[in-house]
PDB file of C-alpha atoms in Angstrom:
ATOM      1  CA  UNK X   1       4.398 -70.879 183.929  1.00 52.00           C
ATOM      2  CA  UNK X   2       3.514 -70.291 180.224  1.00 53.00           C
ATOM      3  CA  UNK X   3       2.613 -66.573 181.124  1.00 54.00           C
ATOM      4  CA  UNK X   4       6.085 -66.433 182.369  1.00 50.00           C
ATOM      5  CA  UNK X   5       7.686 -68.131 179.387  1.00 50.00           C
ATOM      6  CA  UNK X   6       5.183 -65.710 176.942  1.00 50.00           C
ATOM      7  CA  UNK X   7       6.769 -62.817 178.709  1.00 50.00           C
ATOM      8  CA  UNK X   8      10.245 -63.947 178.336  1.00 53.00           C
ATOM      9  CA  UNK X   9       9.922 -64.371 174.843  1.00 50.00           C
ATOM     10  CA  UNK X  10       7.704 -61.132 174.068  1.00 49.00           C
ATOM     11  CA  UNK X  11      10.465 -59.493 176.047  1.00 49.00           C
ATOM     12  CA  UNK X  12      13.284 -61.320 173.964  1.00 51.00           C
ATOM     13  CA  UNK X  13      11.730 -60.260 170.924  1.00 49.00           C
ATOM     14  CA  UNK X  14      11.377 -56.822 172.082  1.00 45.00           C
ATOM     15  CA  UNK X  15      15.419 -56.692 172.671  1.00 49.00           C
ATOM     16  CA  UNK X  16      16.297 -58.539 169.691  1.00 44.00           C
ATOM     17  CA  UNK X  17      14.223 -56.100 167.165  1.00 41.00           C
ATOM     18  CA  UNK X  18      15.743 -53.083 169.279  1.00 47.00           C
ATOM     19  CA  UNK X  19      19.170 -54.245 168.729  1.00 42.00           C
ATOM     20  CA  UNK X  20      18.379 -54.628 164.785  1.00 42.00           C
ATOM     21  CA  UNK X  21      17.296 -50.786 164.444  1.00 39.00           C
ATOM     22  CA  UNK X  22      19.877 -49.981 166.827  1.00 40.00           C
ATOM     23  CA  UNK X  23      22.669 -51.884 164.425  1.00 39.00           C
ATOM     24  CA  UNK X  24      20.964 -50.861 160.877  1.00 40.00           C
ATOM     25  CA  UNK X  25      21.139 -46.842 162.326  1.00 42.00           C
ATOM     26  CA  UNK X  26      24.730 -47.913 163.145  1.00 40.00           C
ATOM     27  CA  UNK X  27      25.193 -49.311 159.247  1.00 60.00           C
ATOM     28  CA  UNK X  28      27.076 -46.875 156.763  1.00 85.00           C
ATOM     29  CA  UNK X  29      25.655 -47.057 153.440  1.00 94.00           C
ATOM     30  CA  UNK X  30      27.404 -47.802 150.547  1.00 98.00           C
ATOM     31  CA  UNK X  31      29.169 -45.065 148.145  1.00 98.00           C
ATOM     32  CA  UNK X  32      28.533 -44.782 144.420  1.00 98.00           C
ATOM     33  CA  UNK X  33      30.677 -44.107 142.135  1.00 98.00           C
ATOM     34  CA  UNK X  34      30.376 -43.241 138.770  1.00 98.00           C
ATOM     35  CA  UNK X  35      32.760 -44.012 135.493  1.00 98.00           C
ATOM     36  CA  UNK X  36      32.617 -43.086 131.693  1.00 98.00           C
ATOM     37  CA  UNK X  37      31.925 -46.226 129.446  1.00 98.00           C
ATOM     38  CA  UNK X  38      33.430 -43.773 126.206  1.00 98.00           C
ATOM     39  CA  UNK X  39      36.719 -44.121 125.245  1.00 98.00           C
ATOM     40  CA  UNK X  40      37.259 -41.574 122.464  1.00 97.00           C
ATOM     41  CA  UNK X  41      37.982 -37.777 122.642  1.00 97.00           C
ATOM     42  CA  UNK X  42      35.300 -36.849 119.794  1.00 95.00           C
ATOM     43  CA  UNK X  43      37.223 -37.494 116.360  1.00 93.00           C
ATOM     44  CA  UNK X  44      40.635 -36.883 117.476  1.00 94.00           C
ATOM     45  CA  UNK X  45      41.229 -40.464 117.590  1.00 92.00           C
ATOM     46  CA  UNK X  46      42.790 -40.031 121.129  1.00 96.00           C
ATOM     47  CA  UNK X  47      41.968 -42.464 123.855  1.00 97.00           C
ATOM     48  CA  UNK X  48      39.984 -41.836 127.268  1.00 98.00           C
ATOM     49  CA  UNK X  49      38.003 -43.401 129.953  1.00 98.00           C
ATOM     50  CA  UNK X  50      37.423 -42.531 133.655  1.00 98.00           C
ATOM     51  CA  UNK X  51      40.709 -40.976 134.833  1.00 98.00           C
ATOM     52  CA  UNK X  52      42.300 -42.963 137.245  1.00 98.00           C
ATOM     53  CA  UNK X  53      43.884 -40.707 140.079  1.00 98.00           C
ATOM     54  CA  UNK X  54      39.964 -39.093 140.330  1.00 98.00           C
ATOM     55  CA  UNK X  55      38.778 -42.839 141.246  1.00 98.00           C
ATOM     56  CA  UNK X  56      42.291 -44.042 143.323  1.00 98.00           C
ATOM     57  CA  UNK X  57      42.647 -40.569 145.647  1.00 98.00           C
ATOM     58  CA  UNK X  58      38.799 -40.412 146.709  1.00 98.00           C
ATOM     59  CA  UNK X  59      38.228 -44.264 147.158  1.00 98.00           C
ATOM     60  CA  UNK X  60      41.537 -44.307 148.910  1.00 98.00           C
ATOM     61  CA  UNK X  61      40.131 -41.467 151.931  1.00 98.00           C
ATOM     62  CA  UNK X  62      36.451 -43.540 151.646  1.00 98.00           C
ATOM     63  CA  UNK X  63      37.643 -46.837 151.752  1.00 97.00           C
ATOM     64  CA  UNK X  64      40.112 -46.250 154.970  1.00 97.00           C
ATOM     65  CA  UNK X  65      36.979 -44.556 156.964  1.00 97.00           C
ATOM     66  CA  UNK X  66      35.277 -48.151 155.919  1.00 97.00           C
ATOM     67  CA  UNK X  67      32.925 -47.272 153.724  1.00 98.00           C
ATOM     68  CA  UNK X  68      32.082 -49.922 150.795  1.00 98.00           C
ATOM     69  CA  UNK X  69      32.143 -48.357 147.376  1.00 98.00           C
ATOM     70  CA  UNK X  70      30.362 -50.004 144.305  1.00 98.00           C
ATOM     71  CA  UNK X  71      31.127 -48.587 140.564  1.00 98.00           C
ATOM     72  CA  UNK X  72      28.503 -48.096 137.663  1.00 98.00           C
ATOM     73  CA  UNK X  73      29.202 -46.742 134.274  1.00 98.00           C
ATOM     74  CA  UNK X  74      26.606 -46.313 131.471  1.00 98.00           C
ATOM     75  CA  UNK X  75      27.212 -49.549 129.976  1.00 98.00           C
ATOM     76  CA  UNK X  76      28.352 -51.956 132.596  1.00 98.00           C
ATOM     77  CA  UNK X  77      31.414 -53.438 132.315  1.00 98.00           C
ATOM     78  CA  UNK X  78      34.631 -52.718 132.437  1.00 98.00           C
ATOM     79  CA  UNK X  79      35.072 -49.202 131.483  1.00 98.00           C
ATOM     80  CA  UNK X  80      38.170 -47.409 129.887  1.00 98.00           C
ATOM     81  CA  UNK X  81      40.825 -45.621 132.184  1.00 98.00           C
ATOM     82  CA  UNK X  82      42.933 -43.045 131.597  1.00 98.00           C
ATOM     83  CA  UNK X  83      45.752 -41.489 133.153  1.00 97.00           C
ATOM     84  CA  UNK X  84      47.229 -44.768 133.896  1.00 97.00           C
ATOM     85  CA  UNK X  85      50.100 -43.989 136.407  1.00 97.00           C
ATOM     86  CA  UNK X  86      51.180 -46.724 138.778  1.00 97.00           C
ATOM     87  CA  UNK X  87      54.114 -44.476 139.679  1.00 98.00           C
ATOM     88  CA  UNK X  88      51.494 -43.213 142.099  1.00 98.00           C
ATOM     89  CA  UNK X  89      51.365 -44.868 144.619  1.00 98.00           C
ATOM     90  CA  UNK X  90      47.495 -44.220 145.660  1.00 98.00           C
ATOM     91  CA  UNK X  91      46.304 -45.618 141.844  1.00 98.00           C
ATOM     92  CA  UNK X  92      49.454 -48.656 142.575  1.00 98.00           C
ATOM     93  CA  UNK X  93      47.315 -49.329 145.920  1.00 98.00           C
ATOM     94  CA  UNK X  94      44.076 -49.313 144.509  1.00 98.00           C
ATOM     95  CA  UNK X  95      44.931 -50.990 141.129  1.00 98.00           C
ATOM     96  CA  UNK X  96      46.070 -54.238 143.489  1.00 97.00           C
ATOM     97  CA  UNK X  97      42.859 -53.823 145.555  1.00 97.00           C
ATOM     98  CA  UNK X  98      39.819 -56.111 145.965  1.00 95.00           C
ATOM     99  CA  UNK X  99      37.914 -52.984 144.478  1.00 96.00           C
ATOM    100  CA  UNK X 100      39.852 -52.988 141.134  1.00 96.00           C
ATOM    101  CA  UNK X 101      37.694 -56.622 140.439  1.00 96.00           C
ATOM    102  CA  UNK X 102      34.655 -54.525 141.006  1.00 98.00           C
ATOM    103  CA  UNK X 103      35.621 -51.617 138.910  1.00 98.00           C
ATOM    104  CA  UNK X 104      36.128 -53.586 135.925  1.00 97.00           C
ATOM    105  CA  UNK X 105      32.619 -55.757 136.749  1.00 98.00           C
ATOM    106  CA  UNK X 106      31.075 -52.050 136.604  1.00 98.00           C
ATOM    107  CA  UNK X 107      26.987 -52.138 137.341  1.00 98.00           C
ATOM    108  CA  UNK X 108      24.664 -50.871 134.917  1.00 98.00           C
ATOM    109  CA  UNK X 109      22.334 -48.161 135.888  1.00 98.00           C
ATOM    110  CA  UNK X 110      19.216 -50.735 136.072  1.00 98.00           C
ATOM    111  CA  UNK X 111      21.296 -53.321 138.487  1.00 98.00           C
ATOM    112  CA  UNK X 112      21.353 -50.209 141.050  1.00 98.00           C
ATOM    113  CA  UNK X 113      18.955 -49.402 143.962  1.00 98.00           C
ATOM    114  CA  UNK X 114      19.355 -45.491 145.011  1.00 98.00           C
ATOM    115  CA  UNK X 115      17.782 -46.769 148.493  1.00 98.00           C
ATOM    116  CA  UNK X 116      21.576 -48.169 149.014  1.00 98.00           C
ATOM    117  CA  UNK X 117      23.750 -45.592 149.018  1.00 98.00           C
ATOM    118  CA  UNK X 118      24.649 -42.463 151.018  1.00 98.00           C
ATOM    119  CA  UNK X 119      26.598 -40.767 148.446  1.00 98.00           C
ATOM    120  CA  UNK X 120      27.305 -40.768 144.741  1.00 98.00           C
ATOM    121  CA  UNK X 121      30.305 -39.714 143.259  1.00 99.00           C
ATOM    122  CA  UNK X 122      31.425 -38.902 139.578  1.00 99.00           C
ATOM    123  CA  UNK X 123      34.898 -39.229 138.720  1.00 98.00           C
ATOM    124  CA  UNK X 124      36.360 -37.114 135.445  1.00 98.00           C
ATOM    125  CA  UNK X 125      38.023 -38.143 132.787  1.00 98.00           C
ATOM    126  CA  UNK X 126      37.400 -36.876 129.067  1.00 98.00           C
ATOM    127  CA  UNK X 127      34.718 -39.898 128.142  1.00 98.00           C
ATOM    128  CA  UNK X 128      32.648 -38.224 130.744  1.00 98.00           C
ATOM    129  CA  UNK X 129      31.726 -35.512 128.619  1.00 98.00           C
ATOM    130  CA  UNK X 130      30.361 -37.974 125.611  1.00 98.00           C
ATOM    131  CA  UNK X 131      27.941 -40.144 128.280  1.00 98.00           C
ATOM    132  CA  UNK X 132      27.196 -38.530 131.502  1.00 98.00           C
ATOM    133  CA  UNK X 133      24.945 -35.578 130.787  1.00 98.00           C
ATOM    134  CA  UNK X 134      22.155 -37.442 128.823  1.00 97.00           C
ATOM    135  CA  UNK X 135      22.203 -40.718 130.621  1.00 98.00           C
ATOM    136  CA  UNK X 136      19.071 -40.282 132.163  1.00 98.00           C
ATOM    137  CA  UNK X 137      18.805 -43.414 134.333  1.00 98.00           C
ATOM    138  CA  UNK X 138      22.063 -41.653 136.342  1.00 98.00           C
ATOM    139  CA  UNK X 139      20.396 -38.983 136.858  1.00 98.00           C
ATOM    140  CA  UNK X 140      17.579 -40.178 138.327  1.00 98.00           C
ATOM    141  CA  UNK X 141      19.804 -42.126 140.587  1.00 98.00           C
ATOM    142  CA  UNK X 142      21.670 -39.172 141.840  1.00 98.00           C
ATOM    143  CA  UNK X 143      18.251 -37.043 142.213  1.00 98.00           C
ATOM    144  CA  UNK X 144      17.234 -40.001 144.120  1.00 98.00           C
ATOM    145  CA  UNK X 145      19.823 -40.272 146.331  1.00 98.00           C
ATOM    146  CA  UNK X 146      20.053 -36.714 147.066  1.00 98.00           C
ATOM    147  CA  UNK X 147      16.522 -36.458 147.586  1.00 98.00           C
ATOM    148  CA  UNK X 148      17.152 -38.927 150.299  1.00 97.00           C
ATOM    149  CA  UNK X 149      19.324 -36.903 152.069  1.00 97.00           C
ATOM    150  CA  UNK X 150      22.483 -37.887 150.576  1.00 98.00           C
ATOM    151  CA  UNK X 151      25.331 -36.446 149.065  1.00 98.00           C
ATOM    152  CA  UNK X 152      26.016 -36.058 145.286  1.00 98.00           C
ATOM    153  CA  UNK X 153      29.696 -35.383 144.100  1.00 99.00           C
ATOM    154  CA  UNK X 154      31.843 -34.878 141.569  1.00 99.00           C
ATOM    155  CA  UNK X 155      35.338 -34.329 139.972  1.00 98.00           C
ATOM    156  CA  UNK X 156      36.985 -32.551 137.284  1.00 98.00           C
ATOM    157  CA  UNK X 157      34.851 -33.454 134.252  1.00 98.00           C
ATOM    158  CA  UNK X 158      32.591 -35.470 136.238  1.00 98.00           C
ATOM    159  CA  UNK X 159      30.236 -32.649 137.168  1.00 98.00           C
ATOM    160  CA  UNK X 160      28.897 -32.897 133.253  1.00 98.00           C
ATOM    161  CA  UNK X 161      26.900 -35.978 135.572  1.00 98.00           C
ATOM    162  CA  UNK X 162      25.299 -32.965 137.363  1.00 98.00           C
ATOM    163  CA  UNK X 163      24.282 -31.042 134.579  1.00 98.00           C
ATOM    164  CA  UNK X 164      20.554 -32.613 134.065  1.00 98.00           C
ATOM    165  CA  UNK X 165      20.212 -33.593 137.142  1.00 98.00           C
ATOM    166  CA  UNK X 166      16.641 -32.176 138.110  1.00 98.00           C
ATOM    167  CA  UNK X 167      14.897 -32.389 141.755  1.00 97.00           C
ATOM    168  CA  UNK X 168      11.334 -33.191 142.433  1.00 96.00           C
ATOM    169  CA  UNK X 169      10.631 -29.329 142.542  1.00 96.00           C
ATOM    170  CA  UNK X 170      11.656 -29.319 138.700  1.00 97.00           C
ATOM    171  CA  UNK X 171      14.853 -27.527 139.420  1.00 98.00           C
ATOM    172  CA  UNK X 172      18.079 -28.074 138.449  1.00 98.00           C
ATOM    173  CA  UNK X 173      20.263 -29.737 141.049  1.00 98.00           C
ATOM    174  CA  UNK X 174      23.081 -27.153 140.648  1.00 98.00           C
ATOM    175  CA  UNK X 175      20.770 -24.332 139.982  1.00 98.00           C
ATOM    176  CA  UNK X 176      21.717 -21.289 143.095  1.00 98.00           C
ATOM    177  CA  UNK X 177      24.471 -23.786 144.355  1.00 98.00           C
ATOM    178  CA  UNK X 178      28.336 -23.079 144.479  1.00 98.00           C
ATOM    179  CA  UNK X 179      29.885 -25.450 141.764  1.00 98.00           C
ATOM    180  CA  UNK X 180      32.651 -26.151 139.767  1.00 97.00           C
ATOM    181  CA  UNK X 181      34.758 -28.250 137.618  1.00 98.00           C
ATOM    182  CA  UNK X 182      37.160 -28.481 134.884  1.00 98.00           C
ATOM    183  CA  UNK X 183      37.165 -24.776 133.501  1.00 98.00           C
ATOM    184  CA  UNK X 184      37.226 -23.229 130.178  1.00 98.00           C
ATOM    185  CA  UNK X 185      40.712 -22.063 130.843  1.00 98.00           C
ATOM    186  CA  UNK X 186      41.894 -25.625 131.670  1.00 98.00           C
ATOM    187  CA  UNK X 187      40.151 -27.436 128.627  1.00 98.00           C
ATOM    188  CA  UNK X 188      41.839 -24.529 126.449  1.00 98.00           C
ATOM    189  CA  UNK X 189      44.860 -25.518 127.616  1.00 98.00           C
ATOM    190  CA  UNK X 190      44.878 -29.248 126.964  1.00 97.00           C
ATOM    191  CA  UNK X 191      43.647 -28.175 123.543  1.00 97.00           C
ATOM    192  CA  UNK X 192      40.317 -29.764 123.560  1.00 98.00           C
ATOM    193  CA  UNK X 193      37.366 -26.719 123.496  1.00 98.00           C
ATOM    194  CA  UNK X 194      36.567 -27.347 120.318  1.00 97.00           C
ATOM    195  CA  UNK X 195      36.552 -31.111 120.646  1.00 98.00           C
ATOM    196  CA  UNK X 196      34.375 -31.831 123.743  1.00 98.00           C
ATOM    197  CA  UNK X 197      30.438 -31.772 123.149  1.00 98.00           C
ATOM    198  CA  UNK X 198      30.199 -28.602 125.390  1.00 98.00           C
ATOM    199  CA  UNK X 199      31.942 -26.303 127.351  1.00 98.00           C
ATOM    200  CA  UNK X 200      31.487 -27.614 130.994  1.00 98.00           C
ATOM    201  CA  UNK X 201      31.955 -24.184 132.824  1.00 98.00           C
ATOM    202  CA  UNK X 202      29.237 -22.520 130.762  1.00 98.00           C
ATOM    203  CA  UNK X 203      26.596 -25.554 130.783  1.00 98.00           C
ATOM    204  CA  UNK X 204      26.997 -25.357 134.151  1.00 98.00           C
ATOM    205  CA  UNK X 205      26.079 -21.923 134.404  1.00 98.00           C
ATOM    206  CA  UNK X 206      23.399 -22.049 132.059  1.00 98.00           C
ATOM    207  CA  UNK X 207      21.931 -24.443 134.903  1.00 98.00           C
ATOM    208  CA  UNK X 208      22.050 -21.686 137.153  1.00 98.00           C
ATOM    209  CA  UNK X 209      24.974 -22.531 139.266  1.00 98.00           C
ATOM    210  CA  UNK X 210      27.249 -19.932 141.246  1.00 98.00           C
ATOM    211  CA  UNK X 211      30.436 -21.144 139.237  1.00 98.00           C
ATOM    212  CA  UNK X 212      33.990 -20.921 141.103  1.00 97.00           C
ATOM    213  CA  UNK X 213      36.931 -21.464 140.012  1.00 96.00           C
ATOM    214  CA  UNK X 214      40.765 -21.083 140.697  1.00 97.00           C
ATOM    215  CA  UNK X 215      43.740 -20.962 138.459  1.00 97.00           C
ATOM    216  CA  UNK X 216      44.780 -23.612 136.174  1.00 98.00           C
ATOM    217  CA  UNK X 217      45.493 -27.308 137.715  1.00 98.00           C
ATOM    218  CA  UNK X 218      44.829 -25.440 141.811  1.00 98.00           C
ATOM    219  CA  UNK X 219      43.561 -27.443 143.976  1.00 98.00           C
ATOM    220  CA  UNK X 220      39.437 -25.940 144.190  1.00 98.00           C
ATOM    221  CA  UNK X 221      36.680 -27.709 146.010  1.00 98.00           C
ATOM    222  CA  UNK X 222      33.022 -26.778 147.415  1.00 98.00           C
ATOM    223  CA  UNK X 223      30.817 -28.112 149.108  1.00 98.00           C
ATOM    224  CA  UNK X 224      27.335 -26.479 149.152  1.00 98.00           C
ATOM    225  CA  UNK X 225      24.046 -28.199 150.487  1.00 98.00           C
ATOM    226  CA  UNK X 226      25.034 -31.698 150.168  1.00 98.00           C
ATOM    227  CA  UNK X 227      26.279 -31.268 146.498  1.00 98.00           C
ATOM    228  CA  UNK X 228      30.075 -31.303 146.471  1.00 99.00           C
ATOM    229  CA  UNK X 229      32.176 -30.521 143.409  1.00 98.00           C
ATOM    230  CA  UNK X 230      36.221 -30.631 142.633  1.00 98.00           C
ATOM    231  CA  UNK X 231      37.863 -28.666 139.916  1.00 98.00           C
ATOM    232  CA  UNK X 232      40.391 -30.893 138.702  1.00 98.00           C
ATOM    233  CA  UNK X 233      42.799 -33.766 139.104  1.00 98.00           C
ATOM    234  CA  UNK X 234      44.590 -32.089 142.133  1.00 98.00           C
ATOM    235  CA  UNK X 235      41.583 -31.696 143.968  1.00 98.00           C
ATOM    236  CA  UNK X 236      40.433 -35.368 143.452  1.00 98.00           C
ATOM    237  CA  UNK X 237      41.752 -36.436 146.942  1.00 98.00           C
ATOM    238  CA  UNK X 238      40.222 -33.496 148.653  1.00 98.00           C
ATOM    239  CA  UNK X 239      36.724 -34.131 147.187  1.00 98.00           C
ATOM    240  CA  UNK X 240      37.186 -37.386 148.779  1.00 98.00           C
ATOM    241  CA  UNK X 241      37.889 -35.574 152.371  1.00 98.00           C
ATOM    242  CA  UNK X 242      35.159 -33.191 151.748  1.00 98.00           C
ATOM    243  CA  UNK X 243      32.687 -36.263 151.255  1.00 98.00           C
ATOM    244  CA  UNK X 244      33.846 -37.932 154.409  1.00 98.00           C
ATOM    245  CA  UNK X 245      33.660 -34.570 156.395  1.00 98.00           C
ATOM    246  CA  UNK X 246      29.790 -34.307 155.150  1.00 98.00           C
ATOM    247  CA  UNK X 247      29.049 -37.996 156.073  1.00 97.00           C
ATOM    248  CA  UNK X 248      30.128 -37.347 159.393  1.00 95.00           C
ATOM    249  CA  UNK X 249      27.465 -34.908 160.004  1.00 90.00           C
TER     250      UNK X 249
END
């Protein structure tokens, strides 16, 4: 009688551990995203932050496949936004969501575990270019997450995230890849090349990325060995697509 009741349990045990891989496999990690914690445009005196529509259309495509998104910024907090347009009815939706709470309760790089999350994403906005590049606790987030097997992703000006982003072989993330982002043309003409710390495009390049680009404000996004890049604010909702496309692979 107790060798039965030993191999009922030993067999219950079995099951019940089974079941818990089974369900964690089943799990989808959580998705990163990154926002600027700057709110100036150099010495213009102009005001910027993260730029809304790059955080609304991609959380909007993640958050309907299910996927639960956290937010970090340099400094924690809530961060400055720009492009505040609640005409839009994607930035109305997610203004009024659950997420907005967490958005403005933004983590700080230390609070995050890279272990957590499938995917990280940098949205754009002009502040990205003061506090993204050399915020070296990001990057080793993203290189960790990557190195993982995940997916690292960006929009607009959020690729200056990407641009010291180095891999456990020393290289560059973007170095060989197909990237791009906001492009010399497009910063020319919102006036701004000789206000932002450096030239996106050409950093980029100087990282040895494969940089593409299409015309001003066209819709331009690639996706090259996990790394996954947007050109501007029209192709915000497609990075989010492209993201979802890789996760289901």
């Amino acid at each position: 009688m107790k060798k039965l009741a030993l191999l009922i349990l030993a067999l219950f045990t079995v099951g019940f551990v089974q079941s818990q891989i089974k369900k964690s496999k089943n799990m989808k990690k959580k998705i990163l995203f990154v926002v600027t914690s700057h709110d100036k445009k150099g010495d213009t005196g102009e005001e910027t932050g993260y730029y809304l529509g790059e955080v609304s259309h991609p959380w909007e495509v993640l958050h309907k496949a299910g996927y639960e998104i956290d937010f970090v910024s340099p400094k924690g907090g809530t961060p400055p936004v720009d492009g505040f347009d609640l005409k839009d009815p994607v930035n109305k939706e997610f203004w009024e969501s659950k997420d907005k709470s967490k958005i403005d309760q933004s983590l700080q790089p230390s609070q995050v575990n890279p272990n957590d999350y499938s995917t990280i994403f940098y949205a754009g906005g002009h502040g990205a270019m003061w506090d993204f590049a050399d915020n070296t606790e990001l990057s080793k987030i993203a290189s960790k997450i990557y190195e993982n097997g995940g997916i690292v992703a960006a929009v607009c000006h959020g690729p200056a995230g990407l641009v010291n982003i180095k891999l456990d072989n020393g290289k560059y993330l973007v170095d060989g890849k197909k990237i791009n982002a906001f492009t010399n043309e497009e910063e020319a003409e919102v006036k701004l090349t000789n206000v932002v710390p450096f030239l996106l495009e050409d950093k980029l390049k100087e990282r040895g990325a494969k940089f593409e680009k299409s015309g001003l404000w066209e819709n331009h996004v690639v996706t090259d060995q996990r790394v996954i890049t947007g050109q501007n604010p029209q192709s915000a909702k497609s990075v989010g697509e492209a993201i979802l496309k890789e996760l289901k692979k």
